[in-house]
Each structure stands twice: as structure tokens, then as C-alpha cells.
């Protein structure tokens, strides 16, 4: 689950402009197109990035942020980069103070892509715990600077990112298209949503590749948006300002161009809980559409012409489910191969099976640690409603085996 909360991130962009340092990506050797293998974790796109031509890292590709973010200062310290400014950042309510720094004139290389002159916001520590909740080493976030330079083609099914010079774009004959509006560097679309009570809403949504959820609707944005009767109270996000709480329910239908998606799982943040300054500036919106929807399509982002092209893939027909086991699991250890249960939802199949917070998962369906990663563990625990899953855990040095039956509570 990936959400972000941060104050003053815009200073990173403005610092680069004031200093007169050009921000720029270009394809190497005059090429017009490059293809880059990607990884997908919790519906998030992870790309390889080389920092200053020497340090190989992994970044999330995020349409919802303006400026590149590095999650740990230790990496820039290794390269002896200089910091032009330091900020003390507070979360909502002035708590959870963290430190962040600005460094300038950074290069961010991708395979077949050159870059120079970037400004970057550097966090003192990985407050977002991306690597722990994705189960892989993720070191930063890359956003608008890439989308503004290229046509960005994301094939979730083939795990392939294609960057195309805008003047050499092929026609996407088998794709549908919808207009988007780029406001404050972020893409928005207008679409029709039918709520559980039958209300039809024309909603303005941020297209957010950096969010793992399907749909988020903010009830405070429109008096017609009511939280459904059947919901779960839950933490719906995690950020620098702390945990974000809300209700998880469904909407009857949402449209994405000519495609119609039914019974979409939707987050409804509690009043004053949702604050995401990496994504929310002064732009009004009703919510966001995230990776759980976007990953069902082959997506092509054309920021220069303000269009999105998309074609359904094999995942399109999947049902929308929310955490069928009721577990939240965190990967720990230097190899991220210790799987600790950090939350057990009330009345969930896992609670009924006797699993507890603090349990360490040792095997799932007979697969032991040497065969498991967090993505596989979560996949097995969210297979389909009615599926039986055998789990063995270590509880304070004692082995405990149980079987849970996956169930959807909404």
C-alpha cells in the first residue's frame, strides 16, 4: 500500500528553476524510442535508475508527483552530493517531524536514457517504508520530469516501459483514448461514477500510477459522495504524516472511456485524515484512480497532447477484491525475507483462523521462506474468495499452523 504525504516538495522544482539548471531527459544516441523492462509490485511500476552515473537504484514511476524524490539520504551521502537547503517537514497537525534536503545538478539515468541538471528532494530516512511494504528495494519516486519529455507506454502485462520521442509517435489504432488535463504537472480526467446509492457523479480524478488502490473518492469534495453502508474501517494509506484512515467500500460502476468497471473497491478517507501534498496542490479534484484500475490496461500517457490511450489486457475481467485474508504484512531483514504480520483485521478470515499481530510467517501452502517473497505471499493470501490457504507462523518461538478461507468482507 503506497501513499505519500509531504509538505514543501514544490521547493525542489523552484530551486532548480531559480538556479537556472535545466531539467532534462533525452534518449541516448539520437534514438526515437527505447524499451525498458519494469517490475510491478502492488500495482506500482518500478524502474531501474542510475544516480549520477554510478549508483544503481529502483524508483517508482508516479504520474502524481512533480519532482524526483530519493527516500534515503545515505545514498546521496555515498556520492558526496552537496545540499543547497534543508527543510524540517511536519505532517498533519504539526507532528511527525522529518528532515529533507535539496540537492541540485543530479543525473538520473535509465537504460537508453540520458539526463542531467535535475533537482532532487532527499529524505533523511525511508519514512515511507517503501521497501518493507512492497517487499523489494525501492529507493525513490520519479514523476513529471519523465512524462513531460516522452510518450510513456506502460504495458503491465509484458512488464515493459516504452519511452517515445513525441514527434515520432505511432498511431494506437487498437487503443481507446480519452482527454486528460495537465494541471500543476499532474494528469486529471473527468469520468462518470455511479455510487452505491445510485447517484451518478461526473468526477474529476487524478490519474495516479503511484497509488496502488483502485479508486479514491473524497466525500468532502462533493456533497453527493456518501460513504456506502457496507464498509470496512481501515488504514487506507501510509505517509510521512502518519497513517491515513478511512472507509473502504464499493461504487456500482465507473467508466474509463468506453470501458465499464463494476463494483469497484473504493477508499473514502475520513474527514481531515487525507492530506497528500505530493499530489494535492490548489487543484480541485474528487479523488484519484490508481494502479488497481490502471494495471488492467495497456496504458499510454501523452502529456504533451493531453491524451491517454489504453487497451484492456488479461487482467481486465478480474473482480475487485480487498485484502481477502485481512492481513497486513511487512517484509523485514536485510534480504526482506522475514514476513511479519502487522495488522489483523477484525472479523477477517485470518482473525478467525487465530493469526495475530507479531506472528512471523514461515510457510504458505507448503512454500517455505526460500521460495517466498512478499509479493508471492500477498498473492497467495488474496487469490480468490473461498480459497483455502494453509499458513504456518512462528509465534514467540513456537510454530503454529492454521488454515484460513479467503473472504471478501465488503
mmCIF file of C-alpha atoms in Angstrom:
data_model
loop_
_atom_site.group_PDB
_atom_site.id
_atom_site.type_symbol
_atom_site.label_atom_id
_atom_site.label_comp_id
_atom_site.label_asym_id
_atom_site.label_seq_id
_atom_site.Cartn_x
_atom_site.Cartn_y
_atom_site.Cartn_z
ATOM 1 C CA UNK A 1 0.000 0.000 0.000
ATOM 2 C CA UNK A 2 1.582 3.153 -1.126
ATOM 3 C CA UNK A 3 0.529 6.700 -0.231
ATOM 4 C CA UNK A 4 2.560 9.831 0.240
ATOM 5 C CA UNK A 5 2.313 12.878 2.465
ATOM 6 C CA UNK A 6 4.829 15.668 2.162
ATOM 7 C CA UNK A 7 4.983 19.430 2.613
ATOM 8 C CA UNK A 8 7.104 21.895 0.615
ATOM 9 C CA UNK A 9 8.029 19.454 -2.157
ATOM 10 C CA UNK A 10 7.470 22.182 -4.737
ATOM 11 C CA UNK A 11 10.568 23.969 -3.488
ATOM 12 C CA UNK A 12 12.612 21.285 -5.208
ATOM 13 C CA UNK A 13 11.289 22.302 -8.600
ATOM 14 C CA UNK A 14 11.518 26.019 -7.983
ATOM 15 C CA UNK A 15 15.068 25.734 -6.672
ATOM 16 C CA UNK A 16 16.159 24.187 -9.954
ATOM 17 C CA UNK A 17 14.459 26.908 -11.973
ATOM 18 C CA UNK A 18 15.886 29.734 -9.909
ATOM 19 C CA UNK A 19 19.373 28.290 -10.161
ATOM 20 C CA UNK A 20 18.972 28.122 -13.933
ATOM 21 C CA UNK A 21 19.762 24.415 -14.102
ATOM 22 C CA UNK A 22 17.987 22.687 -16.996
ATOM 23 C CA UNK A 23 15.965 19.643 -16.142
ATOM 24 C CA UNK A 24 16.161 17.153 -18.932
ATOM 25 C CA UNK A 25 15.856 13.605 -20.146
ATOM 26 C CA UNK A 26 16.822 12.574 -23.675
ATOM 27 C CA UNK A 27 17.185 9.267 -25.459
ATOM 28 C CA UNK A 28 20.780 8.171 -25.945
ATOM 29 C CA UNK A 29 22.467 8.185 -29.359
ATOM 30 C CA UNK A 30 19.646 10.102 -31.017
ATOM 31 C CA UNK A 31 17.191 7.231 -30.678
ATOM 32 C CA UNK A 32 13.469 7.838 -31.060
ATOM 33 C CA UNK A 33 12.273 5.020 -28.814
ATOM 34 C CA UNK A 34 13.607 2.842 -26.011
ATOM 35 C CA UNK A 35 12.127 -0.125 -24.189
ATOM 36 C CA UNK A 36 12.864 -0.701 -20.524
ATOM 37 C CA UNK A 37 11.891 -3.838 -18.555
ATOM 38 C CA UNK A 38 9.954 -2.934 -15.406
ATOM 39 C CA UNK A 39 8.823 -4.637 -12.233
ATOM 40 C CA UNK A 40 5.303 -4.440 -10.810
ATOM 41 C CA UNK A 41 4.670 -4.525 -7.060
ATOM 42 C CA UNK A 42 1.216 -3.875 -5.579
ATOM 43 C CA UNK A 43 0.166 -2.350 -8.927
ATOM 44 C CA UNK A 44 3.120 0.080 -8.808
ATOM 45 C CA UNK A 45 5.628 0.494 -11.639
ATOM 46 C CA UNK A 46 9.258 0.134 -10.557
ATOM 47 C CA UNK A 47 12.009 1.230 -12.967
ATOM 48 C CA UNK A 48 15.825 0.949 -12.818
ATOM 49 C CA UNK A 49 17.598 4.286 -12.283
ATOM 50 C CA UNK A 50 21.314 5.023 -12.061
ATOM 51 C CA UNK A 51 22.088 8.027 -9.864
ATOM 52 C CA UNK A 52 24.976 10.195 -11.061
ATOM 53 C CA UNK A 53 26.221 7.503 -13.426
ATOM 54 C CA UNK A 54 27.400 5.307 -10.565
ATOM 55 C CA UNK A 55 24.712 4.131 -8.139
ATOM 56 C CA UNK A 56 22.057 1.666 -9.437
ATOM 57 C CA UNK A 57 18.702 2.153 -7.696
ATOM 58 C CA UNK A 58 14.993 1.496 -8.236
ATOM 59 C CA UNK A 59 12.309 4.196 -8.434
ATOM 60 C CA UNK A 60 8.509 4.140 -8.585
ATOM 61 C CA UNK A 61 7.126 5.773 -11.733
ATOM 62 C CA UNK A 62 4.468 8.163 -10.465
ATOM 63 C CA UNK A 63 2.225 10.460 -12.501
ATOM 64 C CA UNK A 64 1.188 12.181 -9.284
ATOM 65 C CA UNK A 65 4.476 13.875 -8.313
ATOM 66 C CA UNK A 66 6.304 16.783 -9.842
ATOM 67 C CA UNK A 67 9.895 16.309 -8.751
ATOM 68 C CA UNK A 68 12.167 13.344 -8.164
ATOM 69 C CA UNK A 69 12.388 12.113 -4.577
ATOM 70 C CA UNK A 70 15.081 9.952 -3.007
ATOM 71 C CA UNK A 71 13.878 8.146 0.104
ATOM 72 C CA UNK A 72 17.174 7.879 1.981
ATOM 73 C CA UNK A 73 19.942 10.436 2.420
ATOM 74 C CA UNK A 74 22.502 7.645 2.848
ATOM 75 C CA UNK A 75 22.627 7.198 -0.936
ATOM 76 C CA UNK A 76 23.495 10.806 -1.708
ATOM 77 C CA UNK A 77 25.988 10.800 1.171
ATOM 78 C CA UNK A 78 27.775 7.894 -0.525
ATOM 79 C CA UNK A 79 28.202 10.089 -3.618
ATOM 80 C CA UNK A 80 29.236 13.111 -1.520
ATOM 81 C CA UNK A 81 26.497 15.246 -3.058
ATOM 82 C CA UNK A 82 26.063 18.740 -1.710
ATOM 83 C CA UNK A 83 22.774 20.004 -0.302
ATOM 84 C CA UNK A 84 21.606 23.506 -1.111
ATOM 85 C CA UNK A 85 18.877 23.613 1.511
ATOM 86 C CA UNK A 86 17.463 21.640 4.431
ATOM 87 C CA UNK A 87 13.817 21.522 5.456
ATOM 88 C CA UNK A 88 12.110 20.279 8.577
ATOM 89 C CA UNK A 89 8.813 18.891 7.423
ATOM 90 C CA UNK A 90 5.785 18.257 9.606
ATOM 91 C CA UNK A 91 2.858 16.036 8.887
ATOM 92 C CA UNK A 92 -0.766 16.807 9.522
ATOM 93 C CA UNK A 93 -1.249 18.512 12.874
ATOM 94 C CA UNK A 94 2.400 19.506 13.090
ATOM 95 C CA UNK A 95 3.562 16.112 14.300
ATOM 96 C CA UNK A 96 5.960 13.515 12.900
ATOM 97 C CA UNK A 97 8.716 15.991 12.090
ATOM 98 C CA UNK A 98 11.164 14.763 9.493
ATOM 99 C CA UNK A 99 14.187 16.200 7.721
ATOM 100 C CA UNK A 100 14.585 16.600 3.968
ATOM 101 C CA UNK A 101 17.246 18.157 1.777
ATOM 102 C CA UNK A 102 17.567 19.635 -1.707
ATOM 103 C CA UNK A 103 20.431 18.593 -3.975
ATOM 104 C CA UNK A 104 20.907 20.017 -7.471
ATOM 105 C CA UNK A 105 22.512 19.122 -10.777
ATOM 106 C CA UNK A 106 21.795 15.397 -10.394
ATOM 107 C CA UNK A 107 21.760 12.892 -13.265
ATOM 108 C CA UNK A 108 19.129 10.150 -13.354
ATOM 109 C CA UNK A 109 19.941 7.553 -15.975
ATOM 110 C CA UNK A 110 17.553 4.883 -17.235
ATOM 111 C CA UNK A 111 18.507 2.206 -19.791
ATOM 112 C CA UNK A 112 18.896 4.061 -23.093
ATOM 113 C CA UNK A 113 18.037 7.387 -21.454
ATOM 114 C CA UNK A 114 20.391 10.220 -20.534
ATOM 115 C CA UNK A 115 19.684 13.050 -18.120
ATOM 116 C CA UNK A 116 21.331 15.946 -16.343
ATOM 117 C CA UNK A 117 20.610 19.013 -14.289
ATOM 118 C CA UNK A 118 17.881 17.623 -12.074
ATOM 119 C CA UNK A 119 16.976 18.883 -8.632
ATOM 120 C CA UNK A 120 16.040 16.182 -6.150
ATOM 121 C CA UNK A 121 14.358 16.102 -2.771
ATOM 122 C CA UNK A 122 16.218 13.771 -0.396
ATOM 123 C CA UNK A 123 14.616 12.344 2.753
ATOM 124 C CA UNK A 124 16.763 11.752 5.815
ATOM 125 C CA UNK A 125 15.365 8.225 6.148
ATOM 126 C CA UNK A 126 12.860 5.984 4.384
ATOM 127 C CA UNK A 127 9.930 7.299 6.389
ATOM 128 C CA UNK A 128 7.540 5.842 3.810
ATOM 129 C CA UNK A 129 8.947 2.314 4.360
ATOM 130 C CA UNK A 130 8.502 1.559 0.679
ATOM 131 C CA UNK A 131 10.873 -1.407 0.640
ATOM 132 C CA UNK A 132 9.210 -3.020 3.652
ATOM 133 C CA UNK A 133 5.633 -2.829 2.409
ATOM 134 C CA UNK A 134 6.475 -3.596 -1.242
ATOM 135 C CA UNK A 135 8.956 -6.312 -0.339
ATOM 136 C CA UNK A 136 11.668 -5.093 -2.666
ATOM 137 C CA UNK A 137 14.378 -2.464 -2.601
ATOM 138 C CA UNK A 138 12.769 0.770 -3.776
ATOM 139 C CA UNK A 139 14.761 3.952 -3.331
ATOM 140 C CA UNK A 140 12.744 6.821 -4.765
ATOM 141 C CA UNK A 141 9.961 8.279 -6.874
ATOM 142 C CA UNK A 142 10.193 9.590 -10.418
ATOM 143 C CA UNK A 143 7.394 11.676 -11.887
ATOM 144 C CA UNK A 144 6.543 14.572 -14.185
ATOM 145 C CA UNK A 145 10.055 15.185 -15.466
ATOM 146 C CA UNK A 146 9.878 11.919 -17.429
ATOM 147 C CA UNK A 147 6.240 12.178 -18.517
ATOM 148 C CA UNK A 148 6.727 15.718 -19.820
ATOM 149 C CA UNK A 149 9.545 14.648 -22.166
ATOM 150 C CA UNK A 150 8.208 11.447 -23.707
ATOM 151 C CA UNK A 151 5.160 9.494 -24.676
ATOM 152 C CA UNK A 152 5.152 6.936 -21.859
ATOM 153 C CA UNK A 153 3.841 3.491 -22.813
ATOM 154 C CA UNK A 154 3.234 1.132 -19.862
ATOM 155 C CA UNK A 155 2.496 -2.496 -20.710
ATOM 156 C CA UNK A 156 1.673 -4.028 -17.319
ATOM 157 C CA UNK A 157 1.130 -7.477 -18.802
ATOM 158 C CA UNK A 158 4.513 -7.698 -20.574
ATOM 159 C CA UNK A 159 6.304 -5.740 -17.829
ATOM 160 C CA UNK A 160 7.644 -3.265 -20.357
ATOM 161 C CA UNK A 161 8.004 0.519 -20.361
ATOM 162 C CA UNK A 162 8.467 2.241 -23.725
ATOM 163 C CA UNK A 163 9.590 5.864 -23.974
ATOM 164 C CA UNK A 164 8.941 7.550 -27.309
ATOM 165 C CA UNK A 165 10.027 10.947 -28.593
ATOM 166 C CA UNK A 166 6.748 12.903 -29.043
ATOM 167 C CA UNK A 167 7.278 13.753 -32.721
ATOM 168 C CA UNK A 168 7.668 10.063 -33.600
ATOM 169 C CA UNK A 169 4.540 8.616 -32.020
ATOM 170 C CA UNK A 170 2.838 5.785 -33.841
ATOM 171 C CA UNK A 171 -0.927 5.667 -34.096
ATOM 172 C CA UNK A 172 -2.574 3.495 -31.472
ATOM 173 C CA UNK A 173 -5.277 2.077 -33.739
ATOM 174 C CA UNK A 174 -6.498 -0.651 -31.389
ATOM 175 C CA UNK A 175 -6.490 1.627 -28.354
ATOM 176 C CA UNK A 176 -9.249 3.789 -26.948
ATOM 177 C CA UNK A 177 -8.428 7.343 -25.938
ATOM 178 C CA UNK A 178 -9.709 9.941 -23.522
ATOM 179 C CA UNK A 179 -8.626 13.518 -22.927
ATOM 180 C CA UNK A 180 -6.755 14.493 -19.815
ATOM 181 C CA UNK A 181 -5.874 17.898 -18.440
ATOM 182 C CA UNK A 182 -2.389 18.568 -17.107
ATOM 183 C CA UNK A 183 -2.728 20.919 -14.147
ATOM 184 C CA UNK A 184 0.237 21.773 -11.950
ATOM 185 C CA UNK A 185 2.166 18.964 -13.724
ATOM 186 C CA UNK A 186 -0.419 16.276 -12.871
ATOM 187 C CA UNK A 187 -2.927 14.487 -15.161
ATOM 188 C CA UNK A 188 -6.657 14.678 -14.461
ATOM 189 C CA UNK A 189 -9.609 13.125 -16.222
ATOM 190 C CA UNK A 190 -13.360 13.537 -15.989
ATOM 191 C CA UNK A 191 -15.356 10.340 -15.760
ATOM 192 C CA UNK A 192 -18.763 9.044 -14.720
ATOM 193 C CA UNK A 193 -19.166 7.146 -11.469
ATOM 194 C CA UNK A 194 -22.342 5.537 -10.168
ATOM 195 C CA UNK A 195 -22.322 5.342 -6.363
ATOM 196 C CA UNK A 196 -23.868 2.538 -4.310
ATOM 197 C CA UNK A 197 -26.999 4.609 -3.663
ATOM 198 C CA UNK A 198 -27.500 5.104 -7.415
ATOM 199 C CA UNK A 199 -26.205 8.675 -7.534
ATOM 200 C CA UNK A 200 -24.432 9.444 -10.809
ATOM 201 C CA UNK A 201 -21.408 11.679 -10.467
ATOM 202 C CA UNK A 202 -19.153 13.312 -13.027
ATOM 203 C CA UNK A 203 -15.906 13.101 -11.109
ATOM 204 C CA UNK A 204 -12.567 14.795 -11.617
ATOM 205 C CA UNK A 205 -9.876 12.252 -10.791
ATOM 206 C CA UNK A 206 -6.120 12.367 -10.599
ATOM 207 C CA UNK A 207 -4.619 9.613 -12.753
ATOM 208 C CA UNK A 208 -2.195 8.229 -10.203
ATOM 209 C CA UNK A 209 0.252 5.481 -11.170
ATOM 210 C CA UNK A 210 1.882 5.946 -7.760
ATOM 211 C CA UNK A 211 -1.152 4.703 -5.801
ATOM 212 C CA UNK A 212 -1.917 1.011 -5.504
ATOM 213 C CA UNK A 213 -5.649 1.407 -4.835
ATOM 214 C CA UNK A 214 -8.367 1.205 -7.495
ATOM 215 C CA UNK A 215 -10.375 4.323 -6.714
ATOM 216 C CA UNK A 216 -10.405 7.001 -4.046
ATOM 217 C CA UNK A 217 -13.310 9.407 -3.558
ATOM 218 C CA UNK A 218 -13.207 12.251 -1.066
ATOM 219 C CA UNK A 219 -16.666 12.855 0.475
ATOM 220 C CA UNK A 220 -15.662 16.409 1.378
ATOM 221 C CA UNK A 221 -15.233 17.268 -2.314
ATOM 222 C CA UNK A 222 -18.917 16.854 -3.212
ATOM 223 C CA UNK A 223 -21.998 16.595 -1.014
ATOM 224 C CA UNK A 224 -23.351 13.843 -3.281
ATOM 225 C CA UNK A 225 -20.498 11.497 -2.369
ATOM 226 C CA UNK A 226 -21.806 9.384 0.500
ATOM 227 C CA UNK A 227 -19.910 6.577 2.172
ATOM 228 C CA UNK A 228 -21.723 3.265 1.464
ATOM 229 C CA UNK A 229 -23.441 1.395 4.275
ATOM 230 C CA UNK A 230 -21.299 -1.709 3.817
ATOM 231 C CA UNK A 231 -17.717 -0.641 4.535
ATOM 232 C CA UNK A 232 -14.631 -1.550 6.493
ATOM 233 C CA UNK A 233 -12.904 0.957 8.745
ATOM 234 C CA UNK A 234 -9.249 0.688 7.989
ATOM 235 C CA UNK A 235 -5.944 2.365 7.450
ATOM 236 C CA UNK A 236 -6.134 3.248 3.748
ATOM 237 C CA UNK A 237 -2.679 4.718 3.384
ATOM 238 C CA UNK A 238 0.640 5.451 4.958
ATOM 239 C CA UNK A 239 2.735 8.570 4.599
ATOM 240 C CA UNK A 240 5.227 10.903 6.188
ATOM 241 C CA UNK A 241 2.493 12.475 8.270
ATOM 242 C CA UNK A 242 1.430 9.135 9.661
ATOM 243 C CA UNK A 243 -1.263 6.620 8.843
ATOM 244 C CA UNK A 244 -4.309 7.659 6.817
ATOM 245 C CA UNK A 245 -7.626 6.217 7.935
ATOM 246 C CA UNK A 246 -10.965 5.920 6.230
ATOM 247 C CA UNK A 247 -13.656 3.588 4.997
ATOM 248 C CA UNK A 248 -13.311 1.000 2.258
ATOM 249 C CA UNK A 249 -16.437 0.206 0.261
ATOM 250 C CA UNK A 250 -17.555 -0.001 -3.344
ATOM 251 C CA UNK A 251 -19.129 2.030 -6.100
ATOM 252 C CA UNK A 252 -21.542 0.380 -8.515
ATOM 253 C CA UNK A 253 -19.735 1.470 -11.630
ATOM 254 C CA UNK A 254 -17.004 3.678 -13.007
ATOM 255 C CA UNK A 255 -16.311 4.462 -16.640
ATOM 256 C CA UNK A 256 -12.887 4.656 -18.211
ATOM 257 C CA UNK A 257 -13.627 5.916 -21.683
ATOM 258 C CA UNK A 258 -15.719 3.211 -23.352
ATOM 259 C CA UNK A 259 -14.858 0.637 -20.701
ATOM 260 C CA UNK A 260 -17.224 -0.022 -17.811
ATOM 261 C CA UNK A 261 -15.949 -1.347 -14.469
ATOM 262 C CA UNK A 262 -18.420 -2.715 -11.918
ATOM 263 C CA UNK A 263 -18.292 -2.999 -8.117
ATOM 264 C CA UNK A 264 -15.021 -1.133 -7.859
ATOM 265 C CA UNK A 265 -13.411 -1.184 -4.406
ATOM 266 C CA UNK A 266 -13.158 2.442 -3.285
ATOM 267 C CA UNK A 267 -11.384 4.273 -0.474
ATOM 268 C CA UNK A 268 -13.295 7.023 1.322
ATOM 269 C CA UNK A 269 -10.871 8.964 3.558
ATOM 270 C CA UNK A 270 -12.089 10.165 6.948
ATOM 271 C CA UNK A 271 -12.550 13.941 7.338
ATOM 272 C CA UNK A 272 -9.204 15.697 7.854
ATOM 273 C CA UNK A 273 -7.367 12.380 7.500
ATOM 274 C CA UNK A 274 -6.415 12.529 3.854
ATOM 275 C CA UNK A 275 -3.640 15.016 3.207
ATOM 276 C CA UNK A 276 -1.270 14.284 0.359
ATOM 277 C CA UNK A 277 0.690 17.370 -0.591
ATOM 278 C CA UNK A 278 2.825 15.467 -3.076
ATOM 279 C CA UNK A 279 -0.317 15.145 -5.140
ATOM 280 C CA UNK A 280 -2.685 17.845 -3.948
ATOM 281 C CA UNK A 281 -1.876 21.486 -4.573
ATOM 282 C CA UNK A 282 -4.541 24.078 -5.195
ATOM 283 C CA UNK A 283 -6.205 21.910 -7.841
ATOM 284 C CA UNK A 284 -9.740 20.771 -7.065
ATOM 285 C CA UNK A 285 -10.456 17.105 -7.529
ATOM 286 C CA UNK A 286 -12.903 14.470 -6.303
ATOM 287 C CA UNK A 287 -10.345 11.740 -5.879
ATOM 288 C CA UNK A 288 -7.975 9.540 -7.828
ATOM 289 C CA UNK A 289 -7.843 6.429 -9.977
ATOM 290 C CA UNK A 290 -4.891 4.204 -9.127
ATOM 291 C CA UNK A 291 -2.969 1.133 -10.117
ATOM 292 C CA UNK A 292 -5.634 -1.466 -9.333
ATOM 293 C CA UNK A 293 -7.636 0.006 -12.238
ATOM 294 C CA UNK A 294 -4.777 1.172 -14.465
ATOM 295 C CA UNK A 295 -2.988 -2.204 -14.353
ATOM 296 C CA UNK A 296 -5.970 -3.792 -16.126
ATOM 297 C CA UNK A 297 -4.985 -1.884 -19.248
ATOM 298 C CA UNK A 298 -2.066 -1.285 -21.543
ATOM 299 C CA UNK A 299 -1.662 2.447 -20.840
ATOM 300 C CA UNK A 300 -0.063 5.148 -22.988
ATOM 301 C CA UNK A 301 0.392 8.624 -21.473
ATOM 302 C CA UNK A 302 0.723 11.537 -23.880
ATOM 303 C CA UNK A 303 1.184 14.573 -21.655
ATOM 304 C CA UNK A 304 2.213 16.940 -24.498
ATOM 305 C CA UNK A 305 -1.114 16.391 -26.309
ATOM 306 C CA UNK A 306 -3.097 15.787 -23.086
ATOM 307 C CA UNK A 307 -4.382 12.353 -24.032
ATOM 308 C CA UNK A 308 -4.343 8.852 -22.619
ATOM 309 C CA UNK A 309 -4.540 5.790 -24.855
ATOM 310 C CA UNK A 310 -5.461 2.441 -23.341
ATOM 311 C CA UNK A 311 -6.385 -1.121 -24.249
ATOM 312 C CA UNK A 312 -7.667 -3.790 -21.880
ATOM 313 C CA UNK A 313 -5.381 -6.680 -21.014
ATOM 314 C CA UNK A 314 -5.904 -10.129 -19.488
ATOM 315 C CA UNK A 315 -6.445 -8.609 -16.022
ATOM 316 C CA UNK A 316 -9.460 -6.598 -17.178
ATOM 317 C CA UNK A 317 -12.002 -9.262 -16.218
ATOM 318 C CA UNK A 318 -10.651 -9.795 -12.702
ATOM 319 C CA UNK A 319 -13.059 -8.982 -9.920
ATOM 320 C CA UNK A 320 -12.255 -6.214 -7.479
ATOM 321 C CA UNK A 321 -11.406 -7.552 -4.037
ATOM 322 C CA UNK A 322 -9.975 -6.013 -0.895
ATOM 323 C CA UNK A 323 -7.456 -7.925 1.200
ATOM 324 C CA UNK A 324 -9.225 -11.279 1.328
ATOM 325 C CA UNK A 325 -7.094 -12.569 4.211
ATOM 326 C CA UNK A 326 -7.423 -9.435 6.357
ATOM 327 C CA UNK A 327 -3.650 -9.360 6.944
ATOM 328 C CA UNK A 328 -1.139 -6.558 6.540
ATOM 329 C CA UNK A 329 2.365 -7.967 6.211
ATOM 330 C CA UNK A 330 5.706 -6.213 6.408
ATOM 331 C CA UNK A 331 8.925 -7.586 4.907
ATOM 332 C CA UNK A 332 11.912 -7.151 7.207
ATOM 333 C CA UNK A 333 15.572 -8.034 7.352
ATOM 334 C CA UNK A 334 18.417 -7.190 5.016
ATOM 335 C CA UNK A 335 17.041 -9.632 2.430
ATOM 336 C CA UNK A 336 13.390 -8.699 3.046
ATOM 337 C CA UNK A 337 12.626 -12.364 3.723
ATOM 338 C CA UNK A 338 11.147 -12.042 7.210
ATOM 339 C CA UNK A 339 7.390 -11.617 6.874
ATOM 340 C CA UNK A 340 5.813 -10.092 9.964
ATOM 341 C CA UNK A 341 2.073 -9.669 10.404
ATOM 342 C CA UNK A 342 1.494 -6.044 11.430
ATOM 343 C CA UNK A 343 -2.311 -5.939 11.271
ATOM 344 C CA UNK A 344 -5.142 -8.472 11.535
ATOM 345 C CA UNK A 345 -8.497 -7.044 10.506
ATOM 346 C CA UNK A 346 -11.445 -7.573 12.830
ATOM 347 C CA UNK A 347 -13.741 -10.457 11.832
ATOM 348 C CA UNK A 348 -11.460 -11.356 8.926
ATOM 349 C CA UNK A 349 -10.657 -14.909 7.892
ATOM 350 C CA UNK A 350 -7.190 -14.549 9.427
ATOM 351 C CA UNK A 351 -8.557 -13.476 12.788
ATOM 352 C CA UNK A 352 -10.976 -16.393 12.740
ATOM 353 C CA UNK A 353 -8.053 -18.703 11.943
ATOM 354 C CA UNK A 354 -6.184 -17.468 15.019
ATOM 355 C CA UNK A 355 -3.417 -15.401 13.414
ATOM 356 C CA UNK A 356 -2.082 -12.499 15.479
ATOM 357 C CA UNK A 357 -0.091 -9.297 15.118
ATOM 358 C CA UNK A 358 3.605 -10.118 15.533
ATOM 359 C CA UNK A 359 3.379 -13.592 14.027
ATOM 360 C CA UNK A 360 6.213 -14.346 11.592
ATOM 361 C CA UNK A 361 5.109 -16.262 8.503
ATOM 362 C CA UNK A 362 7.187 -19.399 7.911
ATOM 363 C CA UNK A 363 5.284 -21.008 5.034
ATOM 364 C CA UNK A 364 2.190 -20.530 2.870
ATOM 365 C CA UNK A 365 0.568 -23.538 1.197
ATOM 366 C CA UNK A 366 3.735 -25.520 1.909
ATOM 367 C CA UNK A 367 6.054 -22.978 0.299
ATOM 368 C CA UNK A 368 8.839 -22.148 2.742
ATOM 369 C CA UNK A 369 10.858 -18.942 3.037
ATOM 370 C CA UNK A 370 13.404 -19.891 0.386
ATOM 371 C CA UNK A 371 10.627 -19.844 -2.218
ATOM 372 C CA UNK A 372 8.707 -16.831 -0.952
ATOM 373 C CA UNK A 373 8.829 -13.077 -1.405
ATOM 374 C CA UNK A 374 6.297 -10.547 -0.133
ATOM 375 C CA UNK A 375 4.588 -10.229 -3.498
ATOM 376 C CA UNK A 376 4.028 -14.004 -3.663
ATOM 377 C CA UNK A 377 2.842 -14.158 -0.043
ATOM 378 C CA UNK A 378 0.282 -11.411 -0.656
ATOM 379 C CA UNK A 379 -0.759 -13.055 -3.917
ATOM 380 C CA UNK A 380 -1.440 -16.389 -2.213
ATOM 381 C CA UNK A 381 -3.361 -14.658 0.566
ATOM 382 C CA UNK A 382 -5.553 -12.781 -1.915
ATOM 383 C CA UNK A 383 -6.171 -15.481 -4.505
ATOM 384 C CA UNK A 384 -9.973 -15.568 -4.648
ATOM 385 C CA UNK A 385 -12.930 -15.702 -2.229
ATOM 386 C CA UNK A 386 -13.499 -19.210 -0.886
ATOM 387 C CA UNK A 387 -9.908 -20.343 -1.447
ATOM 388 C CA UNK A 388 -8.340 -22.285 1.442
ATOM 389 C CA UNK A 389 -4.829 -21.203 2.391
ATOM 390 C CA UNK A 390 -2.576 -23.067 4.804
ATOM 391 C CA UNK A 391 -0.289 -20.823 6.830
ATOM 392 C CA UNK A 392 2.452 -21.678 9.312
ATOM 393 C CA UNK A 393 3.784 -18.955 11.601
ATOM 394 C CA UNK A 394 6.366 -18.556 14.322
ATOM 395 C CA UNK A 395 4.833 -17.025 17.435
ATOM 396 C CA UNK A 396 7.444 -16.226 20.048
ATOM 397 C CA UNK A 397 9.478 -19.279 19.090
ATOM 398 C CA UNK A 398 6.501 -21.643 18.846
ATOM 399 C CA UNK A 399 5.277 -22.963 15.477
ATOM 400 C CA UNK A 400 1.561 -22.526 14.786
ATOM 401 C CA UNK A 401 -0.291 -23.947 11.780
ATOM 402 C CA UNK A 402 -3.730 -22.909 10.637
ATOM 403 C CA UNK A 403 -5.985 -22.792 7.587
ATOM 404 C CA UNK A 404 -7.948 -19.750 6.547
ATOM 405 C CA UNK A 405 -10.704 -19.414 3.990
ATOM 406 C CA UNK A 406 -10.320 -16.218 1.995
ATOM 407 C CA UNK A 407 -13.366 -13.971 2.134
ATOM 408 C CA UNK A 408 -14.423 -10.559 0.913
ATOM 409 C CA UNK A 409 -15.942 -8.502 3.732
ATOM 410 C CA UNK A 410 -17.377 -5.771 1.516
#
